[in-house]
JSON list of C-alpha atoms in Angstrom, two decimals:
[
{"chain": "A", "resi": 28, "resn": "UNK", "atom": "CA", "xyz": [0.00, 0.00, 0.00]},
{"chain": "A", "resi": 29, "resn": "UNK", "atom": "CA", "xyz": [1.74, 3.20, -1.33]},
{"chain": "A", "resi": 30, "resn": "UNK", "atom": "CA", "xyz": [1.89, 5.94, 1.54]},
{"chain": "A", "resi": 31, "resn": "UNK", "atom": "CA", "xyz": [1.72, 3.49, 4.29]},
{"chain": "A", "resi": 32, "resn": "UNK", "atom": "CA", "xyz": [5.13, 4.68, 5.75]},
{"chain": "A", "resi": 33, "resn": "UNK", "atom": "CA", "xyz": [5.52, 7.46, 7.94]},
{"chain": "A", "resi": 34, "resn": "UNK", "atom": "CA", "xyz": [3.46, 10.31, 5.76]},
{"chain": "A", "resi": 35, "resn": "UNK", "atom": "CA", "xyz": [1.98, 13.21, 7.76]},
{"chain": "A", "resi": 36, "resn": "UNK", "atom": "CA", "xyz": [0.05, 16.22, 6.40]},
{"chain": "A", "resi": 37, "resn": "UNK", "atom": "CA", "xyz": [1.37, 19.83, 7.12]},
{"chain": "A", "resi": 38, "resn": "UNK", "atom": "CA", "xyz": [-1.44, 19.60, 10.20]},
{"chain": "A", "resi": 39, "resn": "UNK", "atom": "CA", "xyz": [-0.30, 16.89, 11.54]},
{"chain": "A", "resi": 40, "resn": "UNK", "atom": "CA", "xyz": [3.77, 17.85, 11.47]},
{"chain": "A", "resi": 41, "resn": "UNK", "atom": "CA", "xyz": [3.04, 21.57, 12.59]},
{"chain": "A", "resi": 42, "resn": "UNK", "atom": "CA", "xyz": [1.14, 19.95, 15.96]},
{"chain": "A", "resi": 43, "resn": "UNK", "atom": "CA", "xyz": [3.26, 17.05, 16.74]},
{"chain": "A", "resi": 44, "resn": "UNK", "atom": "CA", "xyz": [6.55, 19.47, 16.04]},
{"chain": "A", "resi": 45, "resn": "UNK", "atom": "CA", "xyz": [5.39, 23.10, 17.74]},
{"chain": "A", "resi": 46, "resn": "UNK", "atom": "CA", "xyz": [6.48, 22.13, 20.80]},
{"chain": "A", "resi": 47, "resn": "UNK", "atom": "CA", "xyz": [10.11, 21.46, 19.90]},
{"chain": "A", "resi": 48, "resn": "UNK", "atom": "CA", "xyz": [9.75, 24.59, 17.22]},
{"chain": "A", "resi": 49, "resn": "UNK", "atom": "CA", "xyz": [8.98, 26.87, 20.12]},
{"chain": "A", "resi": 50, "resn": "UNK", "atom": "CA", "xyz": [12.12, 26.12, 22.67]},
{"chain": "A", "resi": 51, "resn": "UNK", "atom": "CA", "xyz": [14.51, 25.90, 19.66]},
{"chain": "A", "resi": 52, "resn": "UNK", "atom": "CA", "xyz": [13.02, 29.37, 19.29]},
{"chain": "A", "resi": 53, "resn": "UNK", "atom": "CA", "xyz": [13.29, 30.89, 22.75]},
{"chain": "A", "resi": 54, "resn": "UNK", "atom": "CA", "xyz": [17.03, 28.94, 22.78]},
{"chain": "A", "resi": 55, "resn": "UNK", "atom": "CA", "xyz": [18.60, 30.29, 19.64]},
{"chain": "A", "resi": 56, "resn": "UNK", "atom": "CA", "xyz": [16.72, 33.88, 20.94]},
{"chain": "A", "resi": 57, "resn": "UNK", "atom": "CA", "xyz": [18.55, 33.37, 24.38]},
{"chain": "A", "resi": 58, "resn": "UNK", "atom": "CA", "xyz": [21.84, 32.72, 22.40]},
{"chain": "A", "resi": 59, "resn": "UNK", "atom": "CA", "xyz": [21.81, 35.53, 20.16]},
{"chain": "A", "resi": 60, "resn": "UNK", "atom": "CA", "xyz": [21.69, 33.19, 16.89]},
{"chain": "A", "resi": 61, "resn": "UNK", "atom": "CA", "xyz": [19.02, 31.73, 14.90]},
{"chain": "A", "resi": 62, "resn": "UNK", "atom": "CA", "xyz": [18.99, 29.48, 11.97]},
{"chain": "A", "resi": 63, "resn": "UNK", "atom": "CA", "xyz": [16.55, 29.17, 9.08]},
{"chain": "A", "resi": 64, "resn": "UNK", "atom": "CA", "xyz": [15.52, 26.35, 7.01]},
{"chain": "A", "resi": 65, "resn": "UNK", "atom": "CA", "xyz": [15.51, 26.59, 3.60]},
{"chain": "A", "resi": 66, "resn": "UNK", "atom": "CA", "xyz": [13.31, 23.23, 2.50]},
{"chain": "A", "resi": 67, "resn": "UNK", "atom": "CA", "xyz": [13.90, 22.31, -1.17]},
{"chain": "A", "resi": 68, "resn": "UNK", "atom": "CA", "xyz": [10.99, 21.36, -3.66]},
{"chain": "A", "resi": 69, "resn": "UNK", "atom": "CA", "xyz": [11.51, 18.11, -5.53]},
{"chain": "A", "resi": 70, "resn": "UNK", "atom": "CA", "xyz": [9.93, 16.48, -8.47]},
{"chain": "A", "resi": 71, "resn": "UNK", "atom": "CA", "xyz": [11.18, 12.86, -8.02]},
{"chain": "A", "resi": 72, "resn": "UNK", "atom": "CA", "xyz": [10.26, 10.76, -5.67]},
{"chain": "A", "resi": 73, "resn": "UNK", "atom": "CA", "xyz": [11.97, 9.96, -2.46]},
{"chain": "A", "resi": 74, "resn": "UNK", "atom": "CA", "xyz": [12.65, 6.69, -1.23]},
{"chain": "A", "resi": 75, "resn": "UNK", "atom": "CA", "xyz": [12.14, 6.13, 2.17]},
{"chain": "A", "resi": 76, "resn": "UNK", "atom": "CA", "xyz": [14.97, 3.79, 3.64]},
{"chain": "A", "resi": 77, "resn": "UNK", "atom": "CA", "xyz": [16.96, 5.41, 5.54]},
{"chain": "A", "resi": 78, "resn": "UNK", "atom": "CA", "xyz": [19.85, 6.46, 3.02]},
{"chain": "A", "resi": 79, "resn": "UNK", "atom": "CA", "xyz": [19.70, 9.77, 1.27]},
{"chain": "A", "resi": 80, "resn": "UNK", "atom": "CA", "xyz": [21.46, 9.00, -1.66]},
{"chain": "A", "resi": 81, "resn": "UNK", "atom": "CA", "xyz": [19.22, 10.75, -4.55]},
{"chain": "A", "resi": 82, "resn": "UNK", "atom": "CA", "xyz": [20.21, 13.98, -5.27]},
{"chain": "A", "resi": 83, "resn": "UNK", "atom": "CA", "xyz": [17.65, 16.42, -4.11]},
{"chain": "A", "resi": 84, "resn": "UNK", "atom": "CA", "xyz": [19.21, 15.74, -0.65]},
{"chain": "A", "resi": 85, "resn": "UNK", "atom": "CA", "xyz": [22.73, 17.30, -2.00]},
{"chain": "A", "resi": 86, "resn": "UNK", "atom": "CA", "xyz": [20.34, 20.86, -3.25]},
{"chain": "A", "resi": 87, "resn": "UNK", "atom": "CA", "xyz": [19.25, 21.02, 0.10]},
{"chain": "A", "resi": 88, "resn": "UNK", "atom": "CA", "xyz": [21.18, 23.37, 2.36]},
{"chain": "A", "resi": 89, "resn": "UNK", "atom": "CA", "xyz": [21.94, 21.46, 5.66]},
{"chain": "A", "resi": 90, "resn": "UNK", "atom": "CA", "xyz": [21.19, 23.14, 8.87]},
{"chain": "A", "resi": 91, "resn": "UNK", "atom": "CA", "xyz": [23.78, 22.40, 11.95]},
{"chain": "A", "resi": 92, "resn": "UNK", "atom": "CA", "xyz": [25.05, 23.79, 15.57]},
{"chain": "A", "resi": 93, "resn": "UNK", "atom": "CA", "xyz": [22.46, 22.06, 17.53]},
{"chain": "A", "resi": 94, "resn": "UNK", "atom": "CA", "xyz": [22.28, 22.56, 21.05]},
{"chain": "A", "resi": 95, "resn": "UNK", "atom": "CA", "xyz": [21.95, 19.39, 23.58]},
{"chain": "A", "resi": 96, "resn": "UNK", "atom": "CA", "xyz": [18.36, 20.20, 26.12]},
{"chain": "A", "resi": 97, "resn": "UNK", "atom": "CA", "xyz": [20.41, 16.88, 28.75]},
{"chain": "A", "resi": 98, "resn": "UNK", "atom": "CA", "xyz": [22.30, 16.26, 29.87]},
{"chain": "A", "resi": 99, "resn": "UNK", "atom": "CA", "xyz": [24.24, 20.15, 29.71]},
{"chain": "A", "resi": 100, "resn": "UNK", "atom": "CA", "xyz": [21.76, 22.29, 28.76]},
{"chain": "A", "resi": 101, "resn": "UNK", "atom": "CA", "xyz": [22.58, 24.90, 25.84]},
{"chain": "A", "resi": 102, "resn": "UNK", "atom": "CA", "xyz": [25.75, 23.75, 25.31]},
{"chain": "A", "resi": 103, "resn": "UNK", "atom": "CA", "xyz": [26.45, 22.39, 21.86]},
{"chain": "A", "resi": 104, "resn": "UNK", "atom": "CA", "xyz": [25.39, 18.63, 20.76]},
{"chain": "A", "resi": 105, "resn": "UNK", "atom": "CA", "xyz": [27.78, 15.99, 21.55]},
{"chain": "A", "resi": 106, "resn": "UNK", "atom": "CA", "xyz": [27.55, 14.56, 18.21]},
{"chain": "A", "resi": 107, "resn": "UNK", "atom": "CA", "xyz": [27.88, 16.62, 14.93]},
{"chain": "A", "resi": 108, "resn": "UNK", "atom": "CA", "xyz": [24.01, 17.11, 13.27]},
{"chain": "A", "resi": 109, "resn": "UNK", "atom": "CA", "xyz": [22.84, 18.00, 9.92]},
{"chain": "A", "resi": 110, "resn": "UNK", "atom": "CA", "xyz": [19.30, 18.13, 8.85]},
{"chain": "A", "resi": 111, "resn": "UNK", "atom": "CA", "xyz": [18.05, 18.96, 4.97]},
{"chain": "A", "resi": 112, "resn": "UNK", "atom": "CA", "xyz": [14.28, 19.30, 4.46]},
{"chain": "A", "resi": 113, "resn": "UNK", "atom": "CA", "xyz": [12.79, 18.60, 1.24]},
{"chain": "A", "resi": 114, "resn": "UNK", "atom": "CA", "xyz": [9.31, 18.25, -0.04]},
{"chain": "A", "resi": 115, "resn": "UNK", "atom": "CA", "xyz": [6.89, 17.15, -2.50]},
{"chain": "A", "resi": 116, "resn": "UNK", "atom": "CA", "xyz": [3.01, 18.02, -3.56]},
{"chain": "A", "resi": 117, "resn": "UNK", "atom": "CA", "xyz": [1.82, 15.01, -1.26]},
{"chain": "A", "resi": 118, "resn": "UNK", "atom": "CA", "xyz": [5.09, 15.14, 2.36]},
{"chain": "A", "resi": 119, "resn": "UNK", "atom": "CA", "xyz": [7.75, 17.20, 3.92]},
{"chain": "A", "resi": 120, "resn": "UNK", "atom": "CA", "xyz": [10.88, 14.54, 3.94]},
{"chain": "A", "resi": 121, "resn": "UNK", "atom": "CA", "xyz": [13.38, 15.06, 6.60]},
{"chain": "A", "resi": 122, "resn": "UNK", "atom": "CA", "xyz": [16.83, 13.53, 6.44]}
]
């Protein structure tokens, strides 16, 4: 069954993701940075599997310099983070 995967309407991702939306918010203002997400329109389809090895992933500009919420608040992730958002007439894919 095609779209039985993980697919979520805009709805659905703005409610289950506000939360986390609003303290990176309030972080990056206590911080005196921000970053912005550029998400990338594509035309071919994505495969969900866990590698993102077609190219629309590569036209998407990354976003990085997480900060950690535990165990040391505000200080920056332990582990080095990107995250590209791209998305289609029918998902938002986030790798």
């Amino acid at each position: 069954m095609k779209g039985q995967f993980a697919c979520f309407t805009f709805p659905a991702l703005l409610i289950a993701f506000l939360p986390s939306i609003a303290l990176a918010q309030i972080g990056s203002r206590d911080s005196g940075a921000g970053s912005i997400l550029h998400a990338v329109r594509v035309s071919e389809p994505i495969r969900i599997d866990g590698v993102l090895d077609e190219a629309v992933w590569q036209q998407a500009a990354p976003i990085s310099g997480f900060r950690q919420r535990w165990p040391a608040d505000g200080t920056p992730a332990s582990e080095r983070t990107e995250v590209r958002v791209v998305y289609d007439d029918g998902a938002i894919y986030c790798g």
